[in-house]
PDB file of C-alpha atoms in Angstrom:
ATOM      1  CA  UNK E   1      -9.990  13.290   3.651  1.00 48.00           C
ATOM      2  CA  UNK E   2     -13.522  12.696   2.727  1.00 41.00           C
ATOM      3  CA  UNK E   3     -14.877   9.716   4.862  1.00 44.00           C
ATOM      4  CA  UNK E   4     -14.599   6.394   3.639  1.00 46.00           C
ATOM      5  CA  UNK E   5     -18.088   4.475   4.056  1.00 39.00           C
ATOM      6  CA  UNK E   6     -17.466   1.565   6.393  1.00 37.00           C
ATOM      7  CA  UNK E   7     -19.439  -1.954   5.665  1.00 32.00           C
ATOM      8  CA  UNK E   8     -21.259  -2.987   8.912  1.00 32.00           C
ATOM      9  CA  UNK E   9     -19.688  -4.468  11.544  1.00 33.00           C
ATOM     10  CA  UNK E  10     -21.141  -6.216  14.845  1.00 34.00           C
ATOM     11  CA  UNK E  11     -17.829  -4.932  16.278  1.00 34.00           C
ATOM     12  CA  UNK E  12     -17.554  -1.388  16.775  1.00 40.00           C
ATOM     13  CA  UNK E  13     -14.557   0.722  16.242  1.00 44.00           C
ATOM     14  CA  UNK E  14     -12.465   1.315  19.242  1.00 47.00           C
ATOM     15  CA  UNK E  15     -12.668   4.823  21.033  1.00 55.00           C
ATOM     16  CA  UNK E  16      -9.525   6.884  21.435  1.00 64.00           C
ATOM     17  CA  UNK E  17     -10.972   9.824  23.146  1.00 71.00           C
ATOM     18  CA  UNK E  18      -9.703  13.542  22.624  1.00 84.00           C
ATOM     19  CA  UNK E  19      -5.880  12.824  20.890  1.00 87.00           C
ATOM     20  CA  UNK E  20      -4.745  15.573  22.355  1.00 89.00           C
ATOM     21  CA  UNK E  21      -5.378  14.217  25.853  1.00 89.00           C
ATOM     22  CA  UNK E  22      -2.974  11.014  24.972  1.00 91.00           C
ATOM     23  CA  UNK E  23       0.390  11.463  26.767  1.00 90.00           C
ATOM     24  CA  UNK E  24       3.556  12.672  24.703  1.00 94.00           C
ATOM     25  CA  UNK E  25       6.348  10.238  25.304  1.00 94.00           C
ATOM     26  CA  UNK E  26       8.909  11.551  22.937  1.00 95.00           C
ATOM     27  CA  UNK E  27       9.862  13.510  20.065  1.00 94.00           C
ATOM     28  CA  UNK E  28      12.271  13.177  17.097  1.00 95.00           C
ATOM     29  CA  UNK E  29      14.516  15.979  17.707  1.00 96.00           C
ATOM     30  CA  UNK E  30      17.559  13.779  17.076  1.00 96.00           C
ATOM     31  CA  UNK E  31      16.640  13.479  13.649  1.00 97.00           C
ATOM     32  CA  UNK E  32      17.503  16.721  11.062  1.00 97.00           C
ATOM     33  CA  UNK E  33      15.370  18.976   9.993  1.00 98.00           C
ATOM     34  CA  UNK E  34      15.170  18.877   5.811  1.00 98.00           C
ATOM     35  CA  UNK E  35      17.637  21.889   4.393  1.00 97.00           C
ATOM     36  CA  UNK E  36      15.763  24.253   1.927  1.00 97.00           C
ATOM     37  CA  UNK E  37      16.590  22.194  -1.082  1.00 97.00           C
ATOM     38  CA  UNK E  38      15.087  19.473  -0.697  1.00 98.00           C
ATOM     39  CA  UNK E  39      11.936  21.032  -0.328  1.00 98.00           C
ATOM     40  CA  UNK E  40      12.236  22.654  -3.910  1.00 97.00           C
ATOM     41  CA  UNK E  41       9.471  21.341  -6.555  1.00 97.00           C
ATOM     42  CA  UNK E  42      12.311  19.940  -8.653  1.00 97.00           C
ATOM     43  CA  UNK E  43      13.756  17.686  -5.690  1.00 97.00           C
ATOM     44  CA  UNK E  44      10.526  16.442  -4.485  1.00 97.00           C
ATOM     45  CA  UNK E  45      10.207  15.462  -8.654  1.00 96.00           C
ATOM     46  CA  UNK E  46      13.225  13.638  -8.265  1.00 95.00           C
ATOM     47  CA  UNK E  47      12.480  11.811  -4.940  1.00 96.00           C
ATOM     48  CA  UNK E  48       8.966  11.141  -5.841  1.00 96.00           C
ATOM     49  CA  UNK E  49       9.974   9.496  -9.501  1.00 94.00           C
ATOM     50  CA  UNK E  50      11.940   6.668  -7.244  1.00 91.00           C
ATOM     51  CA  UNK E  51       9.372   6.132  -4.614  1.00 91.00           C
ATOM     52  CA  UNK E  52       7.069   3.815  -6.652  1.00 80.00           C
ATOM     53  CA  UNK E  53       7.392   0.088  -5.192  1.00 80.00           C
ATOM     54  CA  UNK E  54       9.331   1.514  -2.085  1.00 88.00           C
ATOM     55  CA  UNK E  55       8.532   0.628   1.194  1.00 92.00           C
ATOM     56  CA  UNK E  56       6.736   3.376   3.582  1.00 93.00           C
ATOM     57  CA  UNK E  57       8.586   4.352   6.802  1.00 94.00           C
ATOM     58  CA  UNK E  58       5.044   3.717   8.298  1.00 95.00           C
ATOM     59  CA  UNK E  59       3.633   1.329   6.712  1.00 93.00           C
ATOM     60  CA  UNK E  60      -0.030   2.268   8.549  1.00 91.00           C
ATOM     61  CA  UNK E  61      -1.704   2.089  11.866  1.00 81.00           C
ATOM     62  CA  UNK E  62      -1.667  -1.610  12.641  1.00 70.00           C
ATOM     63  CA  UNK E  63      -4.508  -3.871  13.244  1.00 60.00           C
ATOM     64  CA  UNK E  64      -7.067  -3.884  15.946  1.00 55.00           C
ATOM     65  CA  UNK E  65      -7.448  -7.093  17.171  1.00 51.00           C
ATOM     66  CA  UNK E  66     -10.996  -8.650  16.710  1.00 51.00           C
ATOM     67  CA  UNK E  67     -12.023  -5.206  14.426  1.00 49.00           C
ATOM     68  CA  UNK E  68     -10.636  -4.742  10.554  1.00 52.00           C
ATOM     69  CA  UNK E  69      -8.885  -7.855   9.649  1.00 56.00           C
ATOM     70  CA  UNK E  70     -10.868  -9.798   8.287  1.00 60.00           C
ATOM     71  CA  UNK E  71     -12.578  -6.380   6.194  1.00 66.00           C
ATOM     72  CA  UNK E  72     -11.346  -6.339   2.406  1.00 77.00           C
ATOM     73  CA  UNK E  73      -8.900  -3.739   1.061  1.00 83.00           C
ATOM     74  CA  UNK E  74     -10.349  -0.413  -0.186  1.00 88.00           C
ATOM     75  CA  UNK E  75      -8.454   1.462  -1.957  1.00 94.00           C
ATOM     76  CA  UNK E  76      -8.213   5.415  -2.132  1.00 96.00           C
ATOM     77  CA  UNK E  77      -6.517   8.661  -2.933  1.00 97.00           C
ATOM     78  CA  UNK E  78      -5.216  11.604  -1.308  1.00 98.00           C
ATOM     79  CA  UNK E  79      -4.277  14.998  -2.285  1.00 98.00           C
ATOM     80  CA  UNK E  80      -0.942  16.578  -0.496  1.00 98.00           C
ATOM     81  CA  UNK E  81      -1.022  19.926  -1.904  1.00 98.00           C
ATOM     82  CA  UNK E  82       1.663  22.058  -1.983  1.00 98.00           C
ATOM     83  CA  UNK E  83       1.343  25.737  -2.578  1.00 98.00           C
ATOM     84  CA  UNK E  84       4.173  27.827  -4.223  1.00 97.00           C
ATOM     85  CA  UNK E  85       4.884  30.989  -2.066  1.00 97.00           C
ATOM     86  CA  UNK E  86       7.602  33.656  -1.678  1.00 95.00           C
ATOM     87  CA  UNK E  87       8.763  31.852   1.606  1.00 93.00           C
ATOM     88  CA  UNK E  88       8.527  28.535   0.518  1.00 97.00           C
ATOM     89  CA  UNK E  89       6.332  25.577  -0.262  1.00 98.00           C
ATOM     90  CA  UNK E  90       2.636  25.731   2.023  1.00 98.00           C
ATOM     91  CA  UNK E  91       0.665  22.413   2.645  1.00 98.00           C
ATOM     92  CA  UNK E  92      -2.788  22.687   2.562  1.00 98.00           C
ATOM     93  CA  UNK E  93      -5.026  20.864   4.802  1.00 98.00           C
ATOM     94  CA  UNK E  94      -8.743  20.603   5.624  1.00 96.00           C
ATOM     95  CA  UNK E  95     -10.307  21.033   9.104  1.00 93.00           C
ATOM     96  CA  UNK E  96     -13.437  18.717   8.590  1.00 86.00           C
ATOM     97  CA  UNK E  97     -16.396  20.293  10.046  1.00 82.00           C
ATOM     98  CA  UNK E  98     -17.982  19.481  13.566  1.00 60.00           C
ATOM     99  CA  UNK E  99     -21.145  17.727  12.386  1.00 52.00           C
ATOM    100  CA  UNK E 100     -19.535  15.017  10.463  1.00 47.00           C
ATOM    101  CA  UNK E 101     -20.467  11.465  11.953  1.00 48.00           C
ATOM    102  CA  UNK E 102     -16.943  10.020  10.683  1.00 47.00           C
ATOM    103  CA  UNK E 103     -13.711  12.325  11.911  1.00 47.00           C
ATOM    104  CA  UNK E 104     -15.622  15.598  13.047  1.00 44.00           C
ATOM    105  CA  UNK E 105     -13.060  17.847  13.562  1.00 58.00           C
ATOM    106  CA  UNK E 106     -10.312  16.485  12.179  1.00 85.00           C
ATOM    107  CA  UNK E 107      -7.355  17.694  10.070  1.00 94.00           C
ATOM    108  CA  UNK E 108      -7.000  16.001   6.846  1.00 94.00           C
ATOM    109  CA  UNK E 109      -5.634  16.261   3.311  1.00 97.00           C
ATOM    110  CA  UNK E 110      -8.971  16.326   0.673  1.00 96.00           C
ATOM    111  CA  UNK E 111      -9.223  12.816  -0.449  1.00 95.00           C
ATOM    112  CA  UNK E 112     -10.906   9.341   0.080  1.00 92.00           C
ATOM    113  CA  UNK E 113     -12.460   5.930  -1.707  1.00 93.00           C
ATOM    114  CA  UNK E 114     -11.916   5.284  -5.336  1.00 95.00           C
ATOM    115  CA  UNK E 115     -15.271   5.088  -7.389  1.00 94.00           C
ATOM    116  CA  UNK E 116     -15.961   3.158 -10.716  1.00 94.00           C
ATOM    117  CA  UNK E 117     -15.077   6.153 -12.432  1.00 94.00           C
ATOM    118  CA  UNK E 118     -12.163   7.079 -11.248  1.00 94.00           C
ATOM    119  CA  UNK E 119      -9.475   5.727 -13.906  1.00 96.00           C
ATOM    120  CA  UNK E 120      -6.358   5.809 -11.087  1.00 96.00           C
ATOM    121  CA  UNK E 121      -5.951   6.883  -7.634  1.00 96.00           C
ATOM    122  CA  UNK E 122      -4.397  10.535  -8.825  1.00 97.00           C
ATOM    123  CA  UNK E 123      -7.921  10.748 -10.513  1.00 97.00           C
ATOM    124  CA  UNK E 124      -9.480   9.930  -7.225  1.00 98.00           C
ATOM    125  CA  UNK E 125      -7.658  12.207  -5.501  1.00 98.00           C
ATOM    126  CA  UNK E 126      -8.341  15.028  -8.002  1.00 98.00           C
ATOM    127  CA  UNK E 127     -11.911  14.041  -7.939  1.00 97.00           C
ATOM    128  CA  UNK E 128     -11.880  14.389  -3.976  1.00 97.00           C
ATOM    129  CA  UNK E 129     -10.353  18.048  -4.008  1.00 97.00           C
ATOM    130  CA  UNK E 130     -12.301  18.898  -6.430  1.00 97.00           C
ATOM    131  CA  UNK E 131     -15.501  17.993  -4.166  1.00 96.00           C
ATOM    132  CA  UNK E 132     -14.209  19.038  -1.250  1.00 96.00           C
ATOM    133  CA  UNK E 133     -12.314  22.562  -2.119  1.00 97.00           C
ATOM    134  CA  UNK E 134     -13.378  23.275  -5.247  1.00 97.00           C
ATOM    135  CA  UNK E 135      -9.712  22.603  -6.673  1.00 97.00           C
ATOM    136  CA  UNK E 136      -9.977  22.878  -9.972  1.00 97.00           C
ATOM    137  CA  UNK E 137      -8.661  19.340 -11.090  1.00 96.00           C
ATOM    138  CA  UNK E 138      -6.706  21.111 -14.043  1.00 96.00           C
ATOM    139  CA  UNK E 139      -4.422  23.246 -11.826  1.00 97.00           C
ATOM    140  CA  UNK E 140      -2.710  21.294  -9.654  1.00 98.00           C
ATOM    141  CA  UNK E 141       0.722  19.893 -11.223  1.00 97.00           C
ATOM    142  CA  UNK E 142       1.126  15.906 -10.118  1.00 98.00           C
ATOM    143  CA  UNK E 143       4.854  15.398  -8.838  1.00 97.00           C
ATOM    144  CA  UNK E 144       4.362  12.125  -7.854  1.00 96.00           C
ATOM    145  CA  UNK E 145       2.659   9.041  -5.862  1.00 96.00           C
ATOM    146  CA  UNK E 146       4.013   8.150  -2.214  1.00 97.00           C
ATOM    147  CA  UNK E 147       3.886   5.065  -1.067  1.00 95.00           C
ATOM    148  CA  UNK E 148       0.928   3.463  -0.016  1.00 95.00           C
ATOM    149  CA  UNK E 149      -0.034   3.555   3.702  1.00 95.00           C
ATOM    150  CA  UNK E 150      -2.930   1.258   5.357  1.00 92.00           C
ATOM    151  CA  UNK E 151      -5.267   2.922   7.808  1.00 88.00           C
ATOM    152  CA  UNK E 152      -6.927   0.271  10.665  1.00 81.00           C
ATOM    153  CA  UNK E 153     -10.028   0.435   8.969  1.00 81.00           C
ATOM    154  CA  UNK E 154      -7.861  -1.250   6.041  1.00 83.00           C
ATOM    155  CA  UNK E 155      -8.224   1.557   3.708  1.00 89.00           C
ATOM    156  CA  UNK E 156      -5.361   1.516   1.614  1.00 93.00           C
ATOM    157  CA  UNK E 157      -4.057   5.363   1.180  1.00 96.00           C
ATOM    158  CA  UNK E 158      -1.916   6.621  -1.749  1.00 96.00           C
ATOM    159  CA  UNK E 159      -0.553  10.273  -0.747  1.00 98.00           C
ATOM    160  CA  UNK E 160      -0.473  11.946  -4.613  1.00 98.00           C
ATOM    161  CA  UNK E 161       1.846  15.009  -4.405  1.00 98.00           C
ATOM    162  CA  UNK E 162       0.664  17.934  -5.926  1.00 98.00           C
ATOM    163  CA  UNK E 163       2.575  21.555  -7.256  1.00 98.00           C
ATOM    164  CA  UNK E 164       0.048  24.439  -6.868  1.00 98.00           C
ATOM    165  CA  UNK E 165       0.357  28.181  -8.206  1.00 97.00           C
ATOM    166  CA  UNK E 166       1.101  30.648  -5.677  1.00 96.00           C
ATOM    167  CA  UNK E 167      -2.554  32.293  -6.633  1.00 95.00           C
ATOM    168  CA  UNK E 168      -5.789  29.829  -6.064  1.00 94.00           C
ATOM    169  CA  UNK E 169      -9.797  30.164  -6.170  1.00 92.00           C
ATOM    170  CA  UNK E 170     -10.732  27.826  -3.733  1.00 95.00           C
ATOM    171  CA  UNK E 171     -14.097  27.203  -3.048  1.00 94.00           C
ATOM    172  CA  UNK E 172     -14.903  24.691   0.052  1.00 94.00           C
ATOM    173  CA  UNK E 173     -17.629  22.720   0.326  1.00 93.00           C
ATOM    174  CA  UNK E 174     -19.475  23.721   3.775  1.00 91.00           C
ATOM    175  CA  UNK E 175     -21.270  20.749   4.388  1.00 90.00           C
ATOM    176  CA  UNK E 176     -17.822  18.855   4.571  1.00 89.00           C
ATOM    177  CA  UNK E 177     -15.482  21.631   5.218  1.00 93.00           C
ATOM    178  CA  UNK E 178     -15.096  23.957   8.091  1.00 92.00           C
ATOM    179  CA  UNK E 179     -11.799  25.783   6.408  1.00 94.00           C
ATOM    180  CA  UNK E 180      -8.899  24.871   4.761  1.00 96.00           C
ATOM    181  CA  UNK E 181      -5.220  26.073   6.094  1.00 96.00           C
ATOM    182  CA  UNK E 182      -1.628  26.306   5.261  1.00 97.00           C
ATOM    183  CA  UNK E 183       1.176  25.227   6.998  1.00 98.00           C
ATOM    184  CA  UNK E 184       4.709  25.666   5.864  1.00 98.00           C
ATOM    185  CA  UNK E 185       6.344  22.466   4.295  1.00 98.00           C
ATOM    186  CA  UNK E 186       9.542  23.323   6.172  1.00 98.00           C
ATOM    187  CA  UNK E 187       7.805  23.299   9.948  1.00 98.00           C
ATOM    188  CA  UNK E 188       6.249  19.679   8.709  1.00 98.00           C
ATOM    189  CA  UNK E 189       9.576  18.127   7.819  1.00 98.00           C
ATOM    190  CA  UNK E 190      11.452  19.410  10.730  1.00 98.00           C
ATOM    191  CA  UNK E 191      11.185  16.199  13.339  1.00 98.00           C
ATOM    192  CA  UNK E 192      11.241  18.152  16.377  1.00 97.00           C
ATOM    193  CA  UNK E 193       7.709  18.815  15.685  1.00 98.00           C
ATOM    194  CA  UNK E 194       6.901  15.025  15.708  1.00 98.00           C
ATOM    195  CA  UNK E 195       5.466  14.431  18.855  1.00 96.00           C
ATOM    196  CA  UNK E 196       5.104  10.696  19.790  1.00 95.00           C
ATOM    197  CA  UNK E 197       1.505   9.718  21.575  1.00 95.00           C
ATOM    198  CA  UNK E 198       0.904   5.926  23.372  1.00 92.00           C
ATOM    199  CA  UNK E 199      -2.433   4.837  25.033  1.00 88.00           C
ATOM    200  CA  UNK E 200      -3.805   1.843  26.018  1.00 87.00           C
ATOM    201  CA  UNK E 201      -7.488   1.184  25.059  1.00 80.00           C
ATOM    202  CA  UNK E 202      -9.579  -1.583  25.725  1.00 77.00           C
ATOM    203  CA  UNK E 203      -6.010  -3.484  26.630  1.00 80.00           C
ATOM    204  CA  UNK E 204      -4.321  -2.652  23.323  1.00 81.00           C
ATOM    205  CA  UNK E 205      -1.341  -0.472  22.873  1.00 85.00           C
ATOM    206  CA  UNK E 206      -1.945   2.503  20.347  1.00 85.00           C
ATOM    207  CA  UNK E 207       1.062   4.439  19.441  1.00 88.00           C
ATOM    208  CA  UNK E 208       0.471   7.668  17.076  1.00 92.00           C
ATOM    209  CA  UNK E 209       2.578  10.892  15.748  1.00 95.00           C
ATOM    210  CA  UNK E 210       1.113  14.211  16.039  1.00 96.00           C
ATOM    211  CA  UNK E 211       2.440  17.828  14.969  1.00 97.00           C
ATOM    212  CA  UNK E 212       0.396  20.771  15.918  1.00 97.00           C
ATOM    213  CA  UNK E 213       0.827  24.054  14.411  1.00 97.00           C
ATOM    214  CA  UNK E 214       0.767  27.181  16.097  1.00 96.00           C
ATOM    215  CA  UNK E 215      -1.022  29.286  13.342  1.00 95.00           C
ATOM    216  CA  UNK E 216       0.061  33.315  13.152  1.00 94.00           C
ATOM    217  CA  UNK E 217      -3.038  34.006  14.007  1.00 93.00           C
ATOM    218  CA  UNK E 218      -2.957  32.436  17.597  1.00 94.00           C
ATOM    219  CA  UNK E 219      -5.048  29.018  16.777  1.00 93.00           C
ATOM    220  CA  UNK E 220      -3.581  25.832  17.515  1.00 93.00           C
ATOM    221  CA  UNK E 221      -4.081  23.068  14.569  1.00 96.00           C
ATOM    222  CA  UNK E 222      -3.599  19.687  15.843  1.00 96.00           C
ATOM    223  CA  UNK E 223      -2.206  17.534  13.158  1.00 97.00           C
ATOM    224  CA  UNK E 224      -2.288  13.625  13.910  1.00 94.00           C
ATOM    225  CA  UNK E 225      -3.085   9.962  12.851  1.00 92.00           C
ATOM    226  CA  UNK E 226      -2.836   8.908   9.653  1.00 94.00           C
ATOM    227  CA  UNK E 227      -2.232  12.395   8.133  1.00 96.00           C
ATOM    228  CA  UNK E 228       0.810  12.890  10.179  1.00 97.00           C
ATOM    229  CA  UNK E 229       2.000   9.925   9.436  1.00 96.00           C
ATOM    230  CA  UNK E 230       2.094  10.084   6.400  1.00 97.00           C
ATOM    231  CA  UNK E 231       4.094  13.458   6.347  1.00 98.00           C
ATOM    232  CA  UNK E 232       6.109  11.282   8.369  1.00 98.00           C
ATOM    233  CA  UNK E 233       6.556   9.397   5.279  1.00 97.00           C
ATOM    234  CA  UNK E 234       7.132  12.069   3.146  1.00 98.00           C
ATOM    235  CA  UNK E 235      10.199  13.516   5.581  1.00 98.00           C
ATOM    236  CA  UNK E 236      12.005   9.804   4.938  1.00 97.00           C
ATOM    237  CA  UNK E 237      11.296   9.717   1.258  1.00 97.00           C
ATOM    238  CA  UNK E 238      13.091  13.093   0.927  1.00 97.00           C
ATOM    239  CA  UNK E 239      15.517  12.703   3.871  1.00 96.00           C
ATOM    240  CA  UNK E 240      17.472   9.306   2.877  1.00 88.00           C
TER     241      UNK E 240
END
């Protein structure tokens, strides 16, 4: 996700550290992973059509006390894109790159603010993937809007589900982008891969879901935050 320019604030944002230092205290193996078919294009049409007005599972990441309440709603897009493939449906993400003051590092989907311009958040969203990957805007196939989910910084996300073909001509921006990955729709919406993280920082409780993927290639991706909440979202929006 492309960062979202923060108005100043004599309060600064609360640290969390290294995520992946935050202790696990669970996982949602009791819940079942999604069968095959409803992780088919024309299921996720179906689901999607019904989700408009429908409350999110996770609703966002709660409000730090004495930081981001009193901070206007911004509102903004994001891309889930899903690529067609022999084996199944592929999500890509972004790795942001290292040098980034605002989520260095991080794994995101391409997205962030609405502009002026920008007739809807779909066209935001486009607009973002666009900058970011160099997704042409005219590919991707829109299945559908999630429901909106509320970051702490009170950035109000819309997840817009996209179809991609199989074949793509990607072309990431550097100065944003360190790479962009796959991982396989079916490992995402299995929730024995949810891992469950709580911390206390500066005396407040923060509770987040994480799901790191074990790439072929040996490198660990660690998927958390907002963006894995909201594929936390998507597994109950196809699950119930």
């Amino acid at each position: 996700m492309t960062p979202m320019p923060e108005r100043p604030t004599a309060i600064p944002r609360p640290v969390l550290g290294d995520p992946r230092a935050v202790p696990v205290i669970g996982t949602d193996a009791d819940l079942p992973p999604l069968p095959p078919q409803r992780l088919a294009p024309d299921f996720l049409r179906e689901r999607l059509a019904l989700a408009e007005g429908r409350a999110p599972h996770l609703p966002g990441d709660g409000v730090w006390v004495g930081w981001g309440p009193d901070r206007d709603p911004t509102a903004a897009g994001v891309l889930v894109p899903l690529r067609q493939a022999p084996g199944g449906l592929q999500l890509l993400l972004t790795r942001r790159t290292e040098h980034l003051r605002h989520h260095a590092g991080q794994i995101s989907f391409p997205g962030g603010r609405s502009e002026p311009g920008d007739a809807d958040v779909v066209a935001t969203a486009l607009r973002e993937a666009q900058e970011e990957i160099g997704l042409d805007p005219s590919v991707p196939e829109i299945l559908g809007r999630m429901p909106v989910y509320t970051t702490v910084t009170r950035f109000q996300v819309t997840p817009v589900v996209a179809l991609l073909p199989e074949h793509l001509n990607l072309r990431p921006d550097p100065a944003e982008v360190a790479e962009v990955f796959e991982v396989p729709l079916s490992f995402l919406m299995n929730p024995a891969h949810h891992r469950r993280h709580q911390v206390t920082v500066e005396g407040q409780v923060r509770r987040f879901l994480s799901m790191p993927w074990p790439a072929p290639d040996g490198r660990e991706y660690f998927i958390w935050g907002a963006t894995a909440a909201m594929l936390r979202n998507l597994y109950h929006l196809l699950a119930d």
